[in-house]
Amino acid sequence: MLRKSLALKIIFVLATVLVLTIGIFAFININLQRKHLIEGMRRNAIRLSETIEKSIKYDMLTARSDYVQRTIEDIGKQEGIENVRIFDKEGEIIIADSIEEIGDIIDKKAEACYICHSEKEPLKRLSTQERTRIFKSEGGNRVLGVINPIYNEPDCANNACHFHPREQNVLGVMDILISLAPLDEQIGMGRRQILIYFIFSFFFISISISLVIYIFVNTPIHKLMEGTQKIAQGDLDYRIGSHHSDEIGELGKSFDEMTAKLQKSREEIEQWNVKLKNEIKKATEKLKQTNDELNMANTKLQALDDMKSDFMRRIEHGSRSHLSVVKSCLSLVLGEHYSQLNDQQKDLIEMAERRSSTMLELLDDFLLLSYRKSTLGAYHMEPVQLLEIITNIVAELKPESEKKNVAIDIRIPSDFPQLWADREGLNEVFSNLLNNAVKYNGENGAIKVSAKQKDDFIEINVADTGIGIASEDCPKIFDEFYRSANAKLYKIEGTGLGLAIVKEIVEAHDGCISVQSELGKGCKFTVLFPKRRL
């Protein structure tokens, strides 16, 4: 319970401090009071001793022992006086309030006597403070003893009745024993009073502090805790209603302000939720309507796509058939009747034959690009040996490269890692790049094919010494139907779709292709394929 309650912790700490403080104060106060009472008793006892000595001095000087005895007896009958005795130097009681003690020899080593006889010459060096001693009597009560030495004064030594030697310094000792029972009772009563005061003060202060803590600390904190639980449960109507102006009161007011703001925010959020639900409902209905329209449009587009595909198949079949017939006829004319034609006819027929070949190539490239872009053009990924693909392509291009005396240098190690790729697609990529390298190369040109591993990619380079590409044309050559101005200048036939097909296939393999070129100094195509774990 103490670990969980802040109020109990505070009360426990304050009670502990209070007990220690009041206890220490009471202890010091009792000791000081006891010390002051004893010191006062000592002073009174010494004054009493001196008074008695003065009262019997004349009788002692005139040797009137019977008067001294009666005076001592009268004094001994006083309340609080336990014993009054006069000893000679040898310790024999010569006068006492009790006649029975006269003539007794006291024990100098007893508790009541050892202070006087602790020195070699007793009483000579005994200070006024040391003339008193406190000890327990045979009855068990504490007793204050006062020693008053009787010195051999000149008045005494010169008296006619004097029978002591003049060199004797101390004639005897008057010893007064005063009971400390009343004093001890007074001290005990003081202790009890202080203890009662301590207990009363402790309970009064503890109860007062507990009430203050309960009213000003415990109750507000419990209200805060209750409010926190209410808010956690969603009850934002709860208010603490603090009327105190202290820190906890201000905290309670801040709590109420926070709760009011939360309630206002929740109402605003609920309003926004209602508004948002309406907006979402409207948007959903509109989206559903739009989706229905899109489905209808998609159905129409699908129908149009099917019509387009059917149309392309018809175009492919019809165009290829007719172009093949035209090309065959032109080739036949050029082969069998070439000698019968004049120069103009020969030029026209040769131009028609070239254009028909270009049309067939354009048709093939266009259909291939459409196929690769469609979902039908799926890729069959498998481990492919790059060197094998490049070697087969170079072999196919050998007649054309030998005609132009173009050297093709393959720098691919035989143990080069296999590529995870579509074999047909890879063949199309490098067939196109190597075919272009031969086509756009000059006489006695060179082509270099190399491959290396680079970080997480495999890099393949195809470089030639051909006509090159202008820097402003490099970013556009992968666009469909785009041909560089330099290619047109050299009147080299082409469809403008080959590099677009290459880019489509490379990117389908999560790779990329780039070109570096300078007019008249050739081109370098770089293809990057990501490494795949085979």
XYZ file of C-alpha atoms in Angstrom:
534
model
C 0.000 0.000 0.000
C 2.848 2.386 0.909
C 4.499 1.800 -2.459
C 1.352 2.820 -4.355
C 0.088 5.789 -2.289
C 1.892 9.109 -2.648
C 0.035 10.552 0.363
C 1.149 7.679 2.608
C 4.729 8.102 1.423
C 4.665 11.819 2.260
C 3.027 11.176 5.655
C 5.540 8.431 6.447
C 8.514 10.652 5.562
C 7.146 13.642 7.479
C 6.268 11.470 10.488
C 9.783 10.032 10.506
C 11.337 13.501 10.309
C 8.931 14.706 13.000
C 9.764 11.833 15.359
C 13.486 12.384 14.891
C 13.222 16.157 15.287
C 10.971 16.159 18.364
C 12.833 13.167 19.862
C 16.214 14.860 19.506
C 14.769 18.110 20.847
C 13.206 16.286 23.817
C 16.421 14.391 24.549
C 18.496 17.590 24.465
C 15.886 19.458 26.518
C 15.725 16.745 29.218
C 19.505 16.595 29.515
C 19.795 20.376 29.683
C 17.029 20.561 32.277
C 18.649 17.802 34.355
C 22.038 19.506 34.085
C 20.628 22.906 35.097
C 18.738 21.447 38.066
C 21.791 19.563 39.338
C 24.002 22.620 38.869
C 21.459 24.696 40.779
C 21.360 22.051 43.493
C 25.158 22.088 43.702
C 25.248 25.863 44.080
C 22.509 25.819 46.722
C 24.283 23.030 48.606
C 27.579 24.954 48.584
C 25.818 28.111 49.830
C 24.093 26.052 52.530
C 27.445 24.603 53.578
C 29.011 28.043 53.739
C 26.027 29.375 55.695
C 26.284 26.543 58.233
C 30.018 27.103 58.553
C 29.525 30.798 59.286
C 26.737 30.078 61.765
C 28.923 27.754 63.862
C 32.218 29.582 63.369
C 31.947 31.684 66.503
C 30.980 28.698 68.639
C 33.895 26.735 67.249
C 36.336 29.613 67.940
C 35.107 29.821 71.524
C 35.202 26.025 71.857
C 31.488 25.812 72.635
C 31.036 22.290 71.225
C 27.601 21.762 72.802
C 26.236 24.794 70.894
C 27.767 23.511 67.648
C 26.211 20.063 68.277
C 22.729 21.519 68.837
C 23.025 23.699 65.733
C 24.054 20.697 63.611
C 21.201 18.633 65.040
C 18.704 21.358 64.212
C 20.046 21.626 60.679
C 19.913 17.822 60.214
C 16.217 17.869 61.026
C 15.515 20.113 57.993
C 13.634 18.499 55.054
C 15.984 17.193 52.400
C 19.017 17.107 54.706
C 20.045 13.499 55.213
C 23.202 13.999 57.256
C 25.468 16.734 58.621
C 28.825 15.723 60.078
C 32.136 17.258 61.020
C 35.287 15.101 60.760
C 38.669 15.754 62.144
C 41.769 15.242 60.052
C 41.929 11.550 60.899
C 38.368 10.861 59.738
C 36.750 10.618 63.175
C 33.278 12.103 63.481
C 33.458 14.696 66.159
C 30.061 16.403 65.573
C 26.989 14.958 63.793
C 23.249 15.471 63.584
C 22.972 11.925 64.889
C 24.721 11.499 68.287
C 25.173 7.767 67.609
C 27.675 8.517 64.809
C 29.988 10.630 66.995
C 33.310 8.888 67.473
C 32.955 6.675 64.373
C 35.851 6.493 61.935
C 34.780 6.760 58.298
C 36.184 4.679 55.428
C 38.274 7.078 53.371
C 37.999 4.795 50.328
C 34.215 4.840 50.331
C 32.334 6.521 47.481
C 31.451 9.436 49.726
C 35.085 10.097 50.657
C 37.382 9.120 47.796
C 37.211 12.552 46.096
C 38.672 14.308 49.149
C 41.350 11.694 49.709
C 42.375 11.080 46.086
C 45.271 13.533 46.407
C 48.442 13.107 48.516
C 47.459 16.216 50.434
C 43.679 16.125 50.642
C 41.564 19.272 50.284
C 44.516 21.505 49.420
C 43.913 21.334 45.696
C 40.155 20.707 45.712
C 38.248 23.341 43.686
C 34.874 24.656 44.646
C 33.241 22.551 41.869
C 34.985 19.414 43.131
C 33.651 19.965 46.668
C 30.416 18.273 45.617
C 29.828 14.683 44.635
C 26.770 12.615 43.783
C 26.459 9.004 44.848
C 23.877 6.478 45.881
C 23.077 6.019 49.536
C 22.520 2.688 51.210
C 18.795 3.147 50.658
C 19.327 3.356 46.893
C 18.533 7.044 46.548
C 20.898 9.506 45.011
C 22.589 11.871 47.441
C 24.483 15.132 46.883
C 27.457 15.455 49.184
C 29.042 18.848 49.939
C 32.492 19.065 51.487
C 33.470 22.215 53.323
C 37.067 22.126 54.667
C 37.643 23.793 58.090
C 40.990 25.566 57.803
C 43.323 26.626 60.620
C 42.641 30.366 60.279
C 44.672 33.055 62.110
C 41.698 33.810 64.410
C 41.621 30.197 65.421
C 45.401 29.729 65.716
C 45.777 32.842 67.921
C 42.878 31.943 70.197
C 43.797 31.133 73.791
C 41.966 27.822 73.584
C 43.711 26.715 70.437
C 45.406 23.354 70.860
C 46.234 22.579 67.179
C 49.740 23.226 65.807
C 49.992 26.439 63.893
C 51.543 24.633 60.869
C 48.453 22.409 60.540
C 46.513 23.737 57.530
C 43.249 21.772 57.698
C 41.605 21.118 61.023
C 38.718 19.056 59.710
C 35.859 18.751 57.232
C 32.188 19.509 57.450
C 30.212 17.108 55.227
C 26.578 17.759 54.334
C 24.500 15.089 52.546
C 21.400 16.346 50.747
C 18.846 13.923 49.323
C 18.284 14.216 45.562
C 15.028 12.247 45.673
C 12.855 15.400 45.223
C 15.111 16.520 42.405
C 14.993 13.105 40.726
C 11.230 13.103 41.124
C 11.104 16.554 39.555
C 13.352 15.389 36.689
C 11.190 12.286 36.202
C 8.074 14.431 36.164
C 9.731 16.722 33.621
C 10.575 13.725 31.485
C 7.013 12.470 31.652
C 5.685 15.901 30.801
C 8.043 16.175 27.848
C 7.086 12.657 26.727
C 3.387 13.527 26.981
C 4.066 16.744 25.115
C 6.043 14.792 22.515
C 3.247 12.247 22.019
C 0.570 14.935 21.915
C 2.597 17.101 19.511
C 3.403 14.101 17.311
C -0.203 13.009 16.987
C -1.494 16.551 16.615
C 1.032 17.485 13.939
C 0.699 14.087 12.198
C -3.097 14.346 12.103
C -2.870 17.947 10.902
C -0.379 17.052 8.177
C -2.464 14.001 7.187
C -5.583 16.139 6.880
C -3.737 18.770 4.846
C -2.231 16.132 2.559
C -5.572 14.347 2.236
C -7.437 17.555 1.389
C -4.853 19.316 -0.759
C -2.858 16.404 -2.241
C -4.554 13.017 -1.960
C -8.074 14.056 -2.937
C -7.040 16.134 -6.013
C -4.668 13.394 -7.171
C -7.424 10.762 -6.845
C -9.714 13.021 -8.827
C -7.011 13.345 -11.504
C -6.570 9.566 -11.584
C -10.318 9.053 -11.799
C -10.515 11.637 -14.568
C -7.714 9.928 -16.480
C -9.532 6.586 -16.257
C -12.785 8.207 -17.359
C -11.085 9.778 -20.373
C -9.373 6.464 -21.195
C -12.873 4.909 -21.224
C -14.106 7.648 -23.564
C -16.073 9.752 -21.063
C -15.051 13.287 -22.035
C -17.912 14.859 -20.053
C -16.083 14.261 -16.759
C -14.713 17.363 -15.009
C -12.578 17.569 -11.861
C -13.909 20.979 -10.845
C -10.844 22.043 -8.827
C -11.214 25.232 -6.723
C -7.698 25.302 -5.263
C -5.160 27.880 -6.413
C -2.053 25.814 -5.722
C -0.036 23.771 -8.236
C -2.279 20.685 -8.011
C -5.353 22.893 -8.293
C -3.904 24.519 -11.410
C -3.144 21.033 -12.726
C -6.790 20.080 -12.183
C -7.941 23.190 -14.045
C -5.538 22.408 -16.887
C -6.924 18.865 -16.915
C -10.481 20.174 -17.278
C -9.377 22.535 -20.068
C -7.639 19.663 -21.837
C -10.747 17.479 -21.477
C -12.915 20.260 -22.905
C -10.575 20.646 -25.873
C -10.534 16.881 -26.396
C -14.311 16.804 -26.315
C -14.471 19.650 -28.828
C -11.901 17.906 -31.030
C -13.843 14.654 -30.860
C -17.053 16.435 -31.865
C -15.216 18.062 -34.776
C -13.736 14.679 -35.754
C -17.177 13.077 -35.604
C -18.549 15.838 -37.817
C -15.642 15.326 -40.205
C -16.265 11.577 -40.108
C -19.899 12.076 -41.071
C -18.878 14.494 -43.802
C -16.097 12.186 -44.933
C -18.459 9.205 -45.016
C -20.832 11.180 -47.209
C -17.982 12.258 -49.462
C -16.661 8.692 -49.614
C -20.138 7.426 -50.393
C -20.458 9.958 -53.204
C -16.928 9.207 -54.436
C -17.611 5.470 -54.245
C -20.765 5.828 -56.261
C -18.934 8.006 -58.759
C -16.008 5.604 -58.834
C -18.387 2.709 -59.382
C -19.986 4.600 -62.222
C -16.575 5.432 -63.664
C -15.481 1.822 -63.204
C -18.548 0.615 -65.085
C -17.740 3.071 -67.835
C -14.132 1.894 -67.853
C -15.246 -1.726 -68.024
C -17.427 -0.865 -70.987
C -14.570 1.056 -72.576
C -12.175 -1.801 -71.826
C -14.585 -4.245 -73.440
C -14.736 -2.018 -76.492
C -10.937 -1.643 -76.473
C -10.545 -5.385 -76.172
C -12.857 -5.817 -79.111
C -10.883 -3.203 -81.039
C -7.625 -4.915 -80.035
C -8.986 -8.207 -81.276
C -10.018 -6.480 -84.476
C -6.542 -4.911 -84.702
C -4.863 -8.257 -84.134
C -7.051 -9.868 -86.733
C -6.368 -6.958 -89.073
C -2.599 -7.243 -88.471
C -2.714 -10.964 -89.164
C -4.556 -10.279 -92.370
C -2.091 -7.517 -93.274
C 0.846 -9.766 -92.406
C -0.497 -12.650 -94.470
C -1.624 -10.523 -97.400
C 1.338 -8.119 -97.387
C 3.981 -10.782 -97.012
C 2.397 -12.876 -99.737
C 2.122 -10.027 -102.205
C 5.542 -8.580 -101.381
C 7.132 -12.010 -101.686
C 5.571 -12.463 -105.097
C 6.697 -9.007 -106.196
C 10.241 -9.598 -104.912
C 10.388 -13.020 -106.634
C 9.184 -11.587 -109.909
C 11.700 -8.757 -109.747
C 14.492 -11.172 -108.888
C 13.429 -13.411 -111.806
C 13.425 -10.470 -114.188
C 16.859 -9.377 -112.983
C 18.158 -12.922 -113.296
C 16.791 -14.205 -116.614
C 16.104 -11.029 -118.595
C 18.796 -8.709 -117.200
C 20.656 -8.491 -120.557
C 17.481 -7.539 -122.398
C 16.832 -4.478 -120.241
C 18.165 -1.030 -120.891
C 19.951 0.885 -118.143
C 16.890 2.825 -117.018
C 14.823 -0.354 -116.742
C 17.602 -2.061 -114.810
C 17.768 0.810 -112.309
C 14.027 0.905 -111.800
C 13.729 -2.872 -111.311
C 16.717 -2.947 -108.910
C 15.221 -0.083 -106.903
C 11.854 -1.866 -106.759
C 13.577 -5.063 -105.606
C 15.421 -3.213 -102.838
C 12.269 -1.440 -101.703
C 10.331 -4.687 -101.560
C 13.108 -6.215 -99.400
C 12.956 -3.177 -97.119
C 9.183 -3.475 -96.859
C 9.467 -7.142 -95.892
C 12.093 -6.297 -93.251
C 9.944 -3.438 -91.913
C 6.935 -5.698 -91.705
C 8.922 -8.381 -89.851
C 10.374 -5.855 -87.370
C 7.014 -4.224 -86.731
C 5.335 -7.556 -86.079
C 8.223 -8.650 -83.856
C 8.027 -5.433 -81.784
C 4.257 -5.793 -81.422
C 4.725 -9.389 -80.333
C 7.348 -8.484 -77.705
C 5.145 -5.722 -76.289
C 2.083 -7.947 -76.054
C 1.320 -10.443 -73.309
C 1.690 -13.174 -75.892
C 5.389 -12.392 -76.162
C 6.226 -14.191 -72.911
C 9.882 -14.921 -72.145
C 11.179 -18.372 -71.390
C 14.030 -17.795 -68.939
C 16.829 -20.359 -68.801
C 20.636 -20.508 -68.435
C 22.190 -19.286 -71.725
C 25.846 -19.434 -72.743
C 26.660 -15.956 -74.120
C 29.707 -17.051 -76.108
C 27.620 -19.627 -77.970
C 24.991 -17.022 -78.944
C 27.606 -14.502 -80.163
C 29.579 -17.152 -82.073
C 26.467 -18.333 -83.974
C 25.476 -14.773 -84.901
C 28.982 -13.926 -86.138
C 28.928 -17.079 -88.268
C 25.646 -15.986 -89.874
C 27.079 -12.514 -90.604
C 30.364 -13.857 -91.991
C 29.445 -13.487 -95.706
C 28.382 -9.867 -95.254
C 31.400 -8.998 -93.068
C 33.857 -10.638 -95.485
C 32.300 -8.720 -98.392
C 33.249 -5.443 -96.608
C 36.407 -6.943 -95.091
C 35.169 -6.175 -91.541
C 37.037 -8.052 -88.767
C 34.928 -9.239 -85.810
C 36.880 -9.815 -82.584
C 35.115 -11.811 -79.838
C 36.690 -11.326 -76.388
C 34.485 -13.450 -74.194
C 36.174 -16.088 -72.005
C 35.023 -19.657 -72.550
C 34.274 -19.969 -68.815
C 32.211 -16.764 -68.702
C 29.129 -17.183 -66.426
C 25.880 -18.145 -68.032
C 23.074 -15.600 -68.330
C 19.584 -16.220 -66.958
C 17.693 -15.064 -70.067
C 15.342 -15.888 -72.903
C 17.514 -17.543 -75.568
C 15.463 -16.273 -78.519
C 15.275 -12.755 -77.089
C 19.036 -12.686 -76.412
C 19.674 -13.833 -79.976
C 17.461 -11.007 -81.323
C 19.338 -8.393 -79.219
C 22.852 -9.248 -80.366
C 21.788 -10.156 -83.933
C 20.437 -6.634 -84.259
C 23.485 -4.962 -82.659
C 26.043 -6.974 -84.681
C 24.049 -6.616 -87.907
C 23.985 -2.816 -87.405
C 27.725 -2.845 -86.617
C 28.437 -4.585 -89.940
C 25.896 -2.506 -91.889
C 27.123 0.892 -90.638
C 30.838 -0.015 -90.817
C 33.088 1.008 -93.655
C 35.503 -1.044 -95.730
C 38.280 -2.701 -93.705
C 36.440 -1.842 -90.479
C 36.543 -3.657 -87.118
C 34.014 -4.878 -84.541
C 34.862 -5.905 -80.978
C 32.511 -7.876 -78.702
C 33.528 -8.107 -75.007
C 31.918 -9.087 -71.724
C 32.828 -8.705 -68.036
C 31.318 -8.933 -64.593
C 30.675 -5.573 -62.914
C 29.270 -5.464 -59.360
C 25.803 -7.044 -59.522
C 25.627 -6.850 -63.319
C 27.102 -8.510 -66.403
C 28.305 -5.924 -68.911
C 28.426 -6.719 -72.642
C 29.958 -4.220 -75.106
C 29.595 -4.145 -78.907
C 31.955 -1.563 -80.448
C 32.533 -0.740 -84.154
C 34.556 1.693 -86.244
C 31.631 2.758 -88.467
C 30.092 6.095 -89.389
C 29.036 6.925 -85.843
C 26.060 8.854 -84.454
C 25.808 12.561 -83.675
C 25.623 13.311 -79.932
C 22.204 14.978 -80.279
C 20.831 11.829 -81.948
C 22.105 9.355 -79.300
C 19.146 9.772 -76.865
C 16.625 9.213 -79.712
C 17.953 6.183 -81.563
C 16.003 3.759 -79.337
C 12.698 5.407 -80.323
C 10.468 3.618 -82.799
C 11.010 4.532 -86.484
C 13.763 7.000 -85.611
C 16.832 7.028 -87.867
C 19.812 9.289 -87.384
C 20.694 11.962 -89.881
C 24.064 10.322 -90.462
C 22.422 7.025 -91.567
C 20.208 8.899 -94.004
C 23.200 10.790 -95.306
C 25.004 7.552 -96.215
C 21.757 6.198 -97.759
C 21.866 3.012 -95.673
C 18.545 1.194 -95.711
C 16.818 0.507 -92.350
C 13.422 0.299 -90.672
C 14.119 2.344 -87.517
C 12.675 -0.436 -85.341
C 15.694 -2.631 -84.663
C 17.041 -0.702 -81.624
C 13.514 -0.232 -80.263
C 13.165 -4.042 -80.292
C 16.561 -4.364 -78.574
C 15.564 -1.931 -75.797
C 12.210 -3.699 -75.259
C 13.890 -7.091 -74.805
C 16.732 -5.788 -72.588
C 14.353 -3.961 -70.234
C 12.135 -7.057 -70.073
C 15.216 -8.775 -68.570
C 15.490 -5.928 -65.939
C 18.554 -4.649 -67.792
C 19.467 -1.451 -69.599
C 21.219 -0.393 -72.809
C 23.222 2.758 -73.616
C 25.355 4.098 -76.472
C 28.535 6.146 -76.770
C 29.396 7.517 -80.194
C 31.233 10.177 -82.149
C 30.691 11.005 -85.814
C 33.165 9.196 -88.073
C 34.673 7.177 -85.173
C 32.097 4.452 -84.623
C 29.734 3.455 -81.836
C 29.890 1.483 -78.607
C 26.695 -0.142 -77.307
C 26.725 -1.286 -73.672
C 24.179 -3.806 -72.385
C 23.807 -4.507 -68.643
C 22.037 -7.646 -67.408
C 21.530 -8.285 -63.664
C 23.237 -11.344 -62.246
C 20.850 -14.158 -61.445
C 21.491 -17.120 -59.156
C 21.254 -20.151 -61.444
